Amino acid sequence: MVALAGFLACATVSAGPVKVVPVAQGGAFPIVAVDGSMATIVFDASDAEVVATAAQAVSDDIRLITGKSLKLTNTLKGVKCPIIAGTLGRSSLVDTLVAAGKIDVSGVAGKWEAYGLAVVNNPTKEVSRALVAYGSTPRGTAYALFELSRLMGVSPYVWWADVLPQERDALYATAGKTIVGEPSVKFRGIFINDEDWGLTPWAAKNIDSRYNNIGPNTYAKVMELLLRLRANVLWPAMHLCSQAFWDNKDNLPVAKKYDIALGSSHCEQMLRDNEWEWRRYDNNSGTNENWNYVTNKEKIQRYWEERVEESKGFSVMYTLGMRGVHDWGISGYPSTQDKVRGLTEIIAFQRSLIKKHIADPTTVPQIFIPYKEVLEAYNAGLEVPEDVILTWVDDNHGYVRQLPTMSEQKRSGGHGVYYHLSYWGTPADYLWLCSTSPSLISYELVKGYENGIRDLWVINVGDIKPAEAELEFCMDLAWDVNAWQPQKAYEYNRHWAAKTFGEAMADAISGIKLEYYELGAAGKPEHVFGVGYNNAEMNDRIDRYTNLVNKVEALSESVPSRLRDAYFELIEYPVKGAYYMNLMTFRAKQSRSLSHAGHREKALAYAAEAHEAYRMIEHITEKYNIGIANGKWDGIMDSKPRKQPQFFMPETATASSISPYLTPLFEEEFSTVAAADYVASKGSIKEFRGLGIGKSSVTVWPMDYNDYSCDYAKAPYVEYSVPVRAGQNTIEIRCVPSFPIHSGGSLKVAVSVDGGEPVVTSLKTVATEGKWNNTVLQGYNDASVAHIAKEDGCVKVRVLMLNPGIAISEIYTRFPMKM
């Protein structure tokens, strides 16, 4: 316990939030004073270990800023300037302050991970002023300490993206009180996945070379990042290349040190990493074939029970059910009804293990992920215990497949979502860069939140490094879902830029990020090879990226030296990588077309541009790995993850391939009308900037859950004036490629031209099948109508939104081909 001095019962500080400033103010608490004197961080030795962990990290942060490290101690004896950190009910020091009326914890006590900061006058007879950081839980106390770091100007990515704070001679906490209530989402965290080309080789080469793999040093950095982001869940790396988290016993103390809840993905039940552990289990006898509960029940039960026993005393959540060893279907149950019966038995056994070794299962966090064939079993009647968190999934490309129904929302266990910012799979990977906008993330996750997904958000971040800003947005949204609703999510770009790079650069960086996301929405850098752009669209994208790169380079001159590595990692590399990928892909394709048409000079010029773009991708990637941060990131960035063909130099025109016959090239003629440029509307139509393939999309918000399929007259709509030309025009209503709100629901629009009979089109797709394979690459789904115009002019196009969840991005018209 902390050795306590005598407490005085007198008033606490004045109102207003605590701030950290470099110059002393009346009533301020000196963290590091201008005369060089320093505060001491004091915490109860009986408090949770994470409090000491966070306290040390904050001391290290202060050293980065001032060059001075604060002393840590478990006693107030002899301390004149204490930063008191403690958890309500676990810290005698904080509890005594509460009992004496020194701090009002009514906004924190009894809440989930809430926390506060307060400057307190005369906390003891010997101390005139203290800064108190307290939490309702140990993690809450850690968040309070890292709140102090944020107020000092320390980014969550101080280590992971080299966002170094501005140096100061002194730091003072202003008189006041900060209360931060419960998060919107109870469990918030990440899944490290597809780590084969970045995190695993980097860790093996650098901070975990002893293990030749991801190990405790890497996980310590990951978990510190999670605390700084106010996250609390980690699904560790689980590919075959990575040693299982639980298999390396040196990892286990790290989990306790940082108090991060350990979980596992949809194919790793009961905290077992099957890729690594089952294959090695029982003298390396495990295979996908004998991962069969019907034929190998006893061994699988023993395998699960060993891990449940081992997990006692850790903060964990258990994934229930069963799938294949990796992302394969469950074996031994041929029909859907067989799967229902089998999964019912399996889940009952898994919960019996929790009861036997841990506690009453209704008090222990568990999740069930209805995915692929398991989703089919769930929809066919599989009954999941009420207290289990049903965890829904997106389509791997950022669009949530289905949301809980009204009856499902009543479950006591609540709901979660597993959402991707990085992905390996069909129709194409995106493992290199991250171009998923805050606007799309907010649109999808807030829809989920409004439909009951409030208990768990897990974000697949791949190797972490390509998705720093986007992950930070996810965690900020999960903490306060009202702060970044879809209508204002685009403003996060400026908010993030200001806190990361400073106010002076915030507007410019925000503009760069918005343009980067808009271009990415219409084709991720990894996906542009598979999108059917016409020639004008390819040229337009190249021009826009060229302007964007020019802005990035011009702004780089203004970046402070301490932030130049961070600027390269967070801004320059992704923008330039996306630019060069588009340039290489398009110029190679255009050079081939020009070659076939006999346009020699231009074909060879475009071929040269493509080759130079390929060379530049290699150049900037080499810089990322060994040219910044003193080589800290050597091996983290791979410009050809999984060696997919789109990353290699495509075929281009050569001098010998040019056709001797010069033929004309026909250009598709078209027009676009922005979604926000409607001339009439009905319903609560809102514009979401940054959502979809244009600058914005429009939708009905708050969502209207009515089905207007049988009553067009009442349906919300937007109407546009759309240019057409004489002849047959094709008018496409391009929409965000989302899914019906609920399983079995519809997603329909009705399109009327000049008051004609509406043409109804379903936008419903099935993930991984059919049209979906195109929509997720190009960033839109479309409803098309043909219109024959007698002459050039404009027509009125009315788009009725018959179901909830439709967001219109643009109206695209293909004009008749001129002969």
PDB file of C-alpha atoms in Angstrom, residues 274-529:
ATOM      1  CA  ASN A 274      -4.757 -23.396 -35.030  1.00  0.00           C
ATOM      2  CA  GLU A 275      -2.362 -22.565 -37.853  1.00  0.00           C
ATOM      3  CA  TRP A 276       0.563 -22.660 -35.446  1.00  0.00           C
ATOM      4  CA  GLU A 277      -0.677 -24.729 -32.543  1.00  0.00           C
ATOM      5  CA  TRP A 278      -2.923 -27.453 -33.958  1.00  0.00           C
ATOM      6  CA  ARG A 279      -0.380 -28.324 -36.628  1.00  0.00           C
ATOM      7  CA  ARG A 280       2.205 -28.839 -33.855  1.00  0.00           C
ATOM      8  CA  TYR A 281      -0.135 -30.400 -31.318  1.00  0.00           C
ATOM      9  CA  ASP A 282       0.409 -33.946 -30.089  1.00  0.00           C
ATOM     10  CA  ASN A 283       3.741 -34.548 -31.822  1.00  0.00           C
ATOM     11  CA  ASN A 284       2.931 -32.462 -34.908  1.00  0.00           C
ATOM     12  CA  SER A 285      -0.034 -34.634 -35.786  1.00  0.00           C
ATOM     13  CA  GLY A 286      -2.618 -31.885 -36.367  1.00  0.00           C
ATOM     14  CA  THR A 287      -3.983 -31.302 -39.866  1.00  0.00           C
ATOM     15  CA  ASN A 288      -7.069 -29.683 -41.331  1.00  0.00           C
ATOM     16  CA  GLU A 289      -8.362 -33.185 -42.078  1.00  0.00           C
ATOM     17  CA  ASN A 290      -8.278 -34.311 -38.445  1.00  0.00           C
ATOM     18  CA  TRP A 291      -9.537 -30.938 -37.210  1.00  0.00           C
ATOM     19  CA  ASN A 292     -12.906 -32.688 -37.126  1.00  0.00           C
ATOM     20  CA  TYR A 293     -15.051 -32.661 -34.016  1.00  0.00           C
ATOM     21  CA  VAL A 294     -17.051 -35.649 -35.197  1.00  0.00           C
ATOM     22  CA  THR A 295     -14.084 -37.977 -35.614  1.00  0.00           C
ATOM     23  CA  ASN A 296     -11.508 -36.410 -33.265  1.00  0.00           C
ATOM     24  CA  LYS A 297     -13.599 -35.050 -30.418  1.00  0.00           C
ATOM     25  CA  GLU A 298     -11.467 -36.146 -27.458  1.00  0.00           C
ATOM     26  CA  LYS A 299      -8.246 -34.632 -28.749  1.00  0.00           C
ATOM     27  CA  ILE A 300      -9.898 -31.345 -29.762  1.00  0.00           C
ATOM     28  CA  GLN A 301     -11.616 -31.085 -26.385  1.00  0.00           C
ATOM     29  CA  ARG A 302      -8.311 -31.614 -24.610  1.00  0.00           C
ATOM     30  CA  TYR A 303      -6.644 -29.056 -26.890  1.00  0.00           C
ATOM     31  CA  TRP A 304      -9.248 -26.416 -25.993  1.00  0.00           C
ATOM     32  CA  GLU A 305      -9.265 -27.238 -22.283  1.00  0.00           C
ATOM     33  CA  GLU A 306      -5.519 -26.800 -21.952  1.00  0.00           C
ATOM     34  CA  ARG A 307      -5.789 -23.226 -23.233  1.00  0.00           C
ATOM     35  CA  VAL A 308      -8.775 -22.343 -21.072  1.00  0.00           C
ATOM     36  CA  GLU A 309      -6.841 -23.539 -18.015  1.00  0.00           C
ATOM     37  CA  GLU A 310      -3.826 -21.491 -19.069  1.00  0.00           C
ATOM     38  CA  SER A 311      -5.901 -18.344 -19.653  1.00  0.00           C
ATOM     39  CA  LYS A 312      -7.139 -18.143 -16.068  1.00  0.00           C
ATOM     40  CA  GLY A 313      -6.080 -14.843 -14.534  1.00  0.00           C
ATOM     41  CA  PHE A 314      -5.757 -13.048 -17.865  1.00  0.00           C
ATOM     42  CA  SER A 315      -8.128 -10.535 -19.393  1.00  0.00           C
ATOM     43  CA  VAL A 316      -9.589 -12.554 -22.271  1.00  0.00           C
ATOM     44  CA  MET A 317     -12.647 -13.120 -24.423  1.00  0.00           C
ATOM     45  CA  TYR A 318     -13.348 -16.542 -25.868  1.00  0.00           C
ATOM     46  CA  THR A 319     -14.434 -17.106 -29.457  1.00  0.00           C
ATOM     47  CA  LEU A 320     -17.018 -19.895 -29.584  1.00  0.00           C
ATOM     48  CA  GLY A 321     -17.930 -22.300 -32.374  1.00  0.00           C
ATOM     49  CA  MET A 322     -15.675 -23.947 -34.905  1.00  0.00           C
ATOM     50  CA  ARG A 323     -14.367 -23.530 -38.454  1.00  0.00           C
ATOM     51  CA  GLY A 324     -11.470 -25.047 -40.391  1.00  0.00           C
ATOM     52  CA  VAL A 325      -7.854 -24.758 -39.288  1.00  0.00           C
ATOM     53  CA  HIS A 326      -7.498 -21.456 -41.116  1.00  0.00           C
ATOM     54  CA  ASP A 327     -10.244 -19.718 -43.065  1.00  0.00           C
ATOM     55  CA  TRP A 328     -11.799 -22.979 -44.260  1.00  0.00           C
ATOM     56  CA  GLY A 329     -15.189 -24.480 -43.709  1.00  0.00           C
ATOM     57  CA  ILE A 330     -15.985 -26.689 -40.737  1.00  0.00           C
ATOM     58  CA  SER A 331     -15.415 -30.406 -41.332  1.00  0.00           C
ATOM     59  CA  GLY A 332     -17.640 -33.341 -40.394  1.00  0.00           C
ATOM     60  CA  TYR A 333     -21.023 -31.696 -40.887  1.00  0.00           C
ATOM     61  CA  PRO A 334     -22.202 -32.064 -44.505  1.00  0.00           C
ATOM     62  CA  SER A 335     -25.551 -30.278 -44.376  1.00  0.00           C
ATOM     63  CA  THR A 336     -26.552 -26.986 -42.814  1.00  0.00           C
ATOM     64  CA  GLN A 337     -28.737 -28.782 -40.274  1.00  0.00           C
ATOM     65  CA  ASP A 338     -25.778 -31.029 -39.414  1.00  0.00           C
ATOM     66  CA  LYS A 339     -23.798 -27.852 -38.741  1.00  0.00           C
ATOM     67  CA  VAL A 340     -26.570 -26.518 -36.520  1.00  0.00           C
ATOM     68  CA  ARG A 341     -26.526 -29.702 -34.429  1.00  0.00           C
ATOM     69  CA  GLY A 342     -22.733 -29.872 -34.360  1.00  0.00           C
ATOM     70  CA  LEU A 343     -22.177 -26.245 -33.409  1.00  0.00           C
ATOM     71  CA  THR A 344     -24.826 -26.493 -30.697  1.00  0.00           C
ATOM     72  CA  GLU A 345     -22.891 -29.375 -29.118  1.00  0.00           C
ATOM     73  CA  ILE A 346     -19.532 -27.639 -29.566  1.00  0.00           C
ATOM     74  CA  ILE A 347     -20.648 -24.357 -28.016  1.00  0.00           C
ATOM     75  CA  ALA A 348     -22.167 -26.173 -25.038  1.00  0.00           C
ATOM     76  CA  PHE A 349     -18.873 -27.965 -24.406  1.00  0.00           C
ATOM     77  CA  GLN A 350     -16.819 -24.779 -24.763  1.00  0.00           C
ATOM     78  CA  ARG A 351     -19.008 -22.998 -22.234  1.00  0.00           C
ATOM     79  CA  SER A 352     -18.666 -25.954 -19.872  1.00  0.00           C
ATOM     80  CA  LEU A 353     -14.895 -25.407 -19.946  1.00  0.00           C
ATOM     81  CA  ILE A 354     -15.368 -21.756 -19.030  1.00  0.00           C
ATOM     82  CA  LYS A 355     -17.622 -22.759 -16.150  1.00  0.00           C
ATOM     83  CA  LYS A 356     -15.187 -25.420 -14.976  1.00  0.00           C
ATOM     84  CA  HIS A 357     -12.011 -23.329 -15.061  1.00  0.00           C
ATOM     85  CA  ILE A 358     -12.951 -19.645 -15.093  1.00  0.00           C
ATOM     86  CA  ALA A 359     -16.400 -18.605 -13.848  1.00  0.00           C
ATOM     87  CA  ASP A 360     -20.087 -18.620 -14.626  1.00  0.00           C
ATOM     88  CA  PRO A 361     -20.122 -18.294 -18.448  1.00  0.00           C
ATOM     89  CA  THR A 362     -22.734 -15.547 -18.281  1.00  0.00           C
ATOM     90  CA  THR A 363     -20.116 -13.338 -16.568  1.00  0.00           C
ATOM     91  CA  VAL A 364     -17.214 -14.054 -18.950  1.00  0.00           C
ATOM     92  CA  PRO A 365     -16.838 -12.229 -22.299  1.00  0.00           C
ATOM     93  CA  GLN A 366     -17.477 -14.561 -25.252  1.00  0.00           C
ATOM     94  CA  ILE A 367     -18.102 -13.907 -28.915  1.00  0.00           C
ATOM     95  CA  PHE A 368     -19.643 -15.837 -31.760  1.00  0.00           C
ATOM     96  CA  ILE A 369     -18.881 -14.795 -35.337  1.00  0.00           C
ATOM     97  CA  PRO A 370     -21.508 -15.850 -37.886  1.00  0.00           C
ATOM     98  CA  TYR A 371     -19.335 -16.034 -40.995  1.00  0.00           C
ATOM     99  CA  LYS A 372     -19.599 -18.047 -44.215  1.00  0.00           C
ATOM    100  CA  GLU A 373     -20.988 -21.542 -43.500  1.00  0.00           C
ATOM    101  CA  VAL A 374     -21.396 -20.653 -39.825  1.00  0.00           C
ATOM    102  CA  LEU A 375     -23.642 -17.754 -40.843  1.00  0.00           C
ATOM    103  CA  GLU A 376     -25.746 -20.202 -42.822  1.00  0.00           C
ATOM    104  CA  ALA A 377     -26.105 -22.351 -39.717  1.00  0.00           C
ATOM    105  CA  TYR A 378     -27.043 -19.319 -37.633  1.00  0.00           C
ATOM    106  CA  ASN A 379     -29.681 -18.223 -40.135  1.00  0.00           C
ATOM    107  CA  ALA A 380     -30.977 -21.810 -40.176  1.00  0.00           C
ATOM    108  CA  GLY A 381     -31.761 -21.732 -36.471  1.00  0.00           C
ATOM    109  CA  LEU A 382     -28.535 -22.163 -34.502  1.00  0.00           C
ATOM    110  CA  GLU A 383     -29.274 -20.785 -31.037  1.00  0.00           C
ATOM    111  CA  VAL A 384     -26.364 -18.848 -29.572  1.00  0.00           C
ATOM    112  CA  PRO A 385     -26.562 -18.255 -25.797  1.00  0.00           C
ATOM    113  CA  GLU A 386     -28.050 -14.856 -24.964  1.00  0.00           C
ATOM    114  CA  ASP A 387     -25.014 -13.559 -23.100  1.00  0.00           C
ATOM    115  CA  VAL A 388     -22.604 -14.128 -26.017  1.00  0.00           C
ATOM    116  CA  ILE A 389     -21.616 -11.141 -28.187  1.00  0.00           C
ATOM    117  CA  LEU A 390     -22.819 -11.828 -31.731  1.00  0.00           C
ATOM    118  CA  THR A 391     -20.041 -10.409 -33.879  1.00  0.00           C
ATOM    119  CA  TRP A 392     -20.989  -9.494 -37.431  1.00  0.00           C
ATOM    120  CA  VAL A 393     -18.594  -9.032 -40.339  1.00  0.00           C
ATOM    121  CA  ASP A 394     -18.084  -6.711 -43.251  1.00  0.00           C
ATOM    122  CA  ASP A 395     -17.513  -8.025 -46.780  1.00  0.00           C
ATOM    123  CA  ASN A 396     -13.742  -7.641 -46.206  1.00  0.00           C
ATOM    124  CA  HIS A 397     -13.843  -4.379 -48.177  1.00  0.00           C
ATOM    125  CA  GLY A 398     -15.466  -2.104 -45.625  1.00  0.00           C
ATOM    126  CA  TYR A 399     -19.196  -2.705 -46.193  1.00  0.00           C
ATOM    127  CA  VAL A 400     -21.006  -4.481 -43.336  1.00  0.00           C
ATOM    128  CA  ARG A 401     -22.949  -7.473 -44.683  1.00  0.00           C
ATOM    129  CA  GLN A 402     -25.919  -7.380 -42.319  1.00  0.00           C
ATOM    130  CA  LEU A 403     -26.966  -5.762 -39.076  1.00  0.00           C
ATOM    131  CA  PRO A 404     -28.846  -7.195 -36.099  1.00  0.00           C
ATOM    132  CA  THR A 405     -32.614  -7.294 -36.425  1.00  0.00           C
ATOM    133  CA  MET A 406     -34.864  -5.688 -33.833  1.00  0.00           C
ATOM    134  CA  SER A 407     -35.289  -9.009 -32.048  1.00  0.00           C
ATOM    135  CA  GLU A 408     -31.553  -9.735 -32.140  1.00  0.00           C
ATOM    136  CA  GLN A 409     -30.843  -6.293 -30.694  1.00  0.00           C
ATOM    137  CA  LYS A 410     -32.571  -7.368 -27.480  1.00  0.00           C
ATOM    138  CA  ARG A 411     -29.880  -9.949 -26.698  1.00  0.00           C
ATOM    139  CA  SER A 412     -28.220  -9.379 -23.314  1.00  0.00           C
ATOM    140  CA  GLY A 413     -24.797 -10.183 -24.765  1.00  0.00           C
ATOM    141  CA  GLY A 414     -25.088  -7.487 -27.396  1.00  0.00           C
ATOM    142  CA  HIS A 415     -23.332  -7.267 -30.734  1.00  0.00           C
ATOM    143  CA  GLY A 416     -19.945  -6.633 -32.278  1.00  0.00           C
ATOM    144  CA  VAL A 417     -18.370  -6.124 -35.669  1.00  0.00           C
ATOM    145  CA  TYR A 418     -15.194  -7.351 -37.328  1.00  0.00           C
ATOM    146  CA  TYR A 419     -14.170  -4.693 -39.863  1.00  0.00           C
ATOM    147  CA  HIS A 420     -11.334  -4.553 -42.403  1.00  0.00           C
ATOM    148  CA  LEU A 421      -8.830  -1.811 -43.207  1.00  0.00           C
ATOM    149  CA  SER A 422      -6.586  -4.396 -44.849  1.00  0.00           C
ATOM    150  CA  TYR A 423      -7.385  -7.670 -46.597  1.00  0.00           C
ATOM    151  CA  TRP A 424      -5.992 -10.730 -48.348  1.00  0.00           C
ATOM    152  CA  GLY A 425      -8.550 -12.343 -50.622  1.00  0.00           C
ATOM    153  CA  THR A 426     -11.113 -12.058 -53.367  1.00  0.00           C
ATOM    154  CA  PRO A 427     -11.531 -10.292 -55.725  1.00  0.00           C
ATOM    155  CA  ALA A 428      -8.166  -8.669 -54.944  1.00  0.00           C
ATOM    156  CA  ASP A 429      -6.027  -7.946 -51.887  1.00  0.00           C
ATOM    157  CA  TYR A 430      -5.329  -4.558 -50.397  1.00  0.00           C
ATOM    158  CA  LEU A 431      -2.401  -5.210 -48.114  1.00  0.00           C
ATOM    159  CA  TRP A 432      -0.067  -2.415 -49.218  1.00  0.00           C
ATOM    160  CA  LEU A 433      -1.661   0.970 -48.491  1.00  0.00           C
ATOM    161  CA  CYS A 434      -4.797   2.057 -46.679  1.00  0.00           C
ATOM    162  CA  SER A 435      -7.260   4.275 -48.542  1.00  0.00           C
ATOM    163  CA  THR A 436     -10.482   3.658 -46.597  1.00  0.00           C
ATOM    164  CA  SER A 437     -11.888   7.063 -45.685  1.00  0.00           C
ATOM    165  CA  PRO A 438     -13.180   8.149 -42.283  1.00  0.00           C
ATOM    166  CA  SER A 439     -16.459   8.969 -44.033  1.00  0.00           C
ATOM    167  CA  LEU A 440     -16.987   5.375 -45.188  1.00  0.00           C
ATOM    168  CA  ILE A 441     -15.874   3.967 -41.840  1.00  0.00           C
ATOM    169  CA  SER A 442     -18.286   6.246 -40.011  1.00  0.00           C
ATOM    170  CA  TYR A 443     -21.170   5.530 -42.389  1.00  0.00           C
ATOM    171  CA  GLU A 444     -20.827   1.781 -41.980  1.00  0.00           C
ATOM    172  CA  LEU A 445     -19.960   1.589 -38.290  1.00  0.00           C
ATOM    173  CA  VAL A 446     -22.470   4.202 -37.180  1.00  0.00           C
ATOM    174  CA  LYS A 447     -25.192   2.289 -39.060  1.00  0.00           C
ATOM    175  CA  GLY A 448     -24.050  -0.703 -37.057  1.00  0.00           C
ATOM    176  CA  TYR A 449     -24.022   1.225 -33.795  1.00  0.00           C
ATOM    177  CA  GLU A 450     -27.547   2.507 -34.391  1.00  0.00           C
ATOM    178  CA  ASN A 451     -28.614  -1.115 -34.886  1.00  0.00           C
ATOM    179  CA  GLY A 452     -27.094  -2.413 -31.673  1.00  0.00           C
ATOM    180  CA  ILE A 453     -23.435  -3.056 -32.533  1.00  0.00           C
ATOM    181  CA  ARG A 454     -22.093  -1.436 -29.392  1.00  0.00           C
ATOM    182  CA  ASP A 455     -20.206  -4.137 -27.515  1.00  0.00           C
ATOM    183  CA  LEU A 456     -17.188  -4.988 -29.688  1.00  0.00           C
ATOM    184  CA  TRP A 457     -15.425  -3.348 -32.637  1.00  0.00           C
ATOM    185  CA  VAL A 458     -12.375  -5.230 -33.912  1.00  0.00           C
ATOM    186  CA  ILE A 459     -10.443  -3.699 -36.800  1.00  0.00           C
ATOM    187  CA  ASN A 460      -8.275  -5.787 -39.106  1.00  0.00           C
ATOM    188  CA  VAL A 461      -5.240  -3.535 -39.522  1.00  0.00           C
ATOM    189  CA  GLY A 462      -2.904  -5.911 -41.322  1.00  0.00           C
ATOM    190  CA  ASP A 463       0.596  -4.860 -40.249  1.00  0.00           C
ATOM    191  CA  ILE A 464      -0.632  -1.657 -38.523  1.00  0.00           C
ATOM    192  CA  LYS A 465       1.814   0.504 -40.462  1.00  0.00           C
ATOM    193  CA  PRO A 466      -0.251   1.230 -43.582  1.00  0.00           C
ATOM    194  CA  ALA A 467      -3.351   2.203 -41.572  1.00  0.00           C
ATOM    195  CA  GLU A 468      -2.263   4.459 -38.737  1.00  0.00           C
ATOM    196  CA  ALA A 469      -4.626   7.402 -39.312  1.00  0.00           C
ATOM    197  CA  GLU A 470      -7.557   5.191 -40.214  1.00  0.00           C
ATOM    198  CA  LEU A 471      -7.147   3.039 -37.100  1.00  0.00           C
ATOM    199  CA  GLU A 472      -6.945   6.145 -34.933  1.00  0.00           C
ATOM    200  CA  PHE A 473     -10.230   7.294 -36.437  1.00  0.00           C
ATOM    201  CA  CYS A 474     -11.857   3.926 -35.718  1.00  0.00           C
ATOM    202  CA  MET A 475     -10.804   4.055 -32.085  1.00  0.00           C
ATOM    203  CA  ASP A 476     -11.848   7.701 -31.658  1.00  0.00           C
ATOM    204  CA  LEU A 477     -15.230   6.866 -33.183  1.00  0.00           C
ATOM    205  CA  ALA A 478     -15.585   3.817 -30.943  1.00  0.00           C
ATOM    206  CA  TRP A 479     -14.880   5.978 -27.911  1.00  0.00           C
ATOM    207  CA  ASP A 480     -17.377   8.696 -28.843  1.00  0.00           C
ATOM    208  CA  VAL A 481     -19.659   7.719 -31.700  1.00  0.00           C
ATOM    209  CA  ASN A 482     -21.395  11.100 -31.619  1.00  0.00           C
ATOM    210  CA  ALA A 483     -18.178  13.020 -32.233  1.00  0.00           C
ATOM    211  CA  TRP A 484     -17.689  11.785 -35.785  1.00  0.00           C
ATOM    212  CA  GLN A 485     -21.089  11.037 -37.262  1.00  0.00           C
ATOM    213  CA  PRO A 486     -21.130  10.501 -41.058  1.00  0.00           C
ATOM    214  CA  GLN A 487     -22.087  14.107 -41.827  1.00  0.00           C
ATOM    215  CA  LYS A 488     -18.935  15.456 -40.219  1.00  0.00           C
ATOM    216  CA  ALA A 489     -16.552  12.496 -40.444  1.00  0.00           C
ATOM    217  CA  TYR A 490     -14.633  14.233 -43.249  1.00  0.00           C
ATOM    218  CA  GLU A 491     -13.669  16.929 -40.727  1.00  0.00           C
ATOM    219  CA  TYR A 492     -11.625  14.319 -38.877  1.00  0.00           C
ATOM    220  CA  ASN A 493      -8.934  14.736 -41.536  1.00  0.00           C
ATOM    221  CA  ARG A 494      -8.251  18.257 -40.325  1.00  0.00           C
ATOM    222  CA  HIS A 495      -8.598  17.286 -36.662  1.00  0.00           C
ATOM    223  CA  TRP A 496      -6.061  14.500 -37.132  1.00  0.00           C
ATOM    224  CA  ALA A 497      -3.706  16.676 -39.188  1.00  0.00           C
ATOM    225  CA  ALA A 498      -3.738  19.422 -36.567  1.00  0.00           C
ATOM    226  CA  LYS A 499      -2.956  17.147 -33.642  1.00  0.00           C
ATOM    227  CA  THR A 500      -0.362  15.176 -35.628  1.00  0.00           C
ATOM    228  CA  PHE A 501       1.430  17.894 -37.593  1.00  0.00           C
ATOM    229  CA  GLY A 502       0.218  21.141 -36.033  1.00  0.00           C
ATOM    230  CA  GLU A 503      -2.320  23.838 -36.865  1.00  0.00           C
ATOM    231  CA  ALA A 504      -0.107  25.527 -39.439  1.00  0.00           C
ATOM    232  CA  MET A 505      -0.205  22.475 -41.707  1.00  0.00           C
ATOM    233  CA  ALA A 506      -3.666  21.193 -40.855  1.00  0.00           C
ATOM    234  CA  ASP A 507      -5.637  22.741 -43.725  1.00  0.00           C
ATOM    235  CA  ALA A 508      -3.149  21.652 -46.377  1.00  0.00           C
ATOM    236  CA  ILE A 509      -2.845  18.098 -45.061  1.00  0.00           C
ATOM    237  CA  SER A 510      -6.614  17.810 -44.677  1.00  0.00           C
ATOM    238  CA  GLY A 511      -7.039  18.753 -48.327  1.00  0.00           C
ATOM    239  CA  ILE A 512      -4.456  16.162 -49.350  1.00  0.00           C
ATOM    240  CA  LYS A 513      -6.131  13.447 -47.304  1.00  0.00           C
ATOM    241  CA  LEU A 514      -9.603  14.229 -48.678  1.00  0.00           C
ATOM    242  CA  GLU A 515      -8.369  14.032 -52.270  1.00  0.00           C
ATOM    243  CA  TYR A 516      -6.384  10.859 -51.526  1.00  0.00           C
ATOM    244  CA  TYR A 517      -9.453   9.165 -50.067  1.00  0.00           C
ATOM    245  CA  GLU A 518     -11.697  10.321 -52.912  1.00  0.00           C
ATOM    246  CA  LEU A 519      -9.362   8.854 -55.509  1.00  0.00           C
ATOM    247  CA  GLY A 520      -9.030   5.673 -53.467  1.00  0.00           C
ATOM    248  CA  ALA A 521     -12.799   5.293 -53.191  1.00  0.00           C
ATOM    249  CA  ALA A 522     -13.016   5.006 -56.971  1.00  0.00           C
ATOM    250  CA  GLY A 523     -10.241   2.422 -57.056  1.00  0.00           C
ATOM    251  CA  LYS A 524      -7.742   1.496 -54.377  1.00  0.00           C
ATOM    252  CA  PRO A 525      -4.123   1.581 -55.591  1.00  0.00           C
ATOM    253  CA  GLU A 526      -4.071  -2.227 -55.340  1.00  0.00           C
ATOM    254  CA  HIS A 527      -7.304  -2.494 -57.358  1.00  0.00           C
ATOM    255  CA  VAL A 528      -6.994  -0.055 -60.267  1.00  0.00           C
ATOM    256  CA  PHE A 529      -5.746  -2.855 -62.516  1.00  0.00           C
TER     257      PHE A 529
END
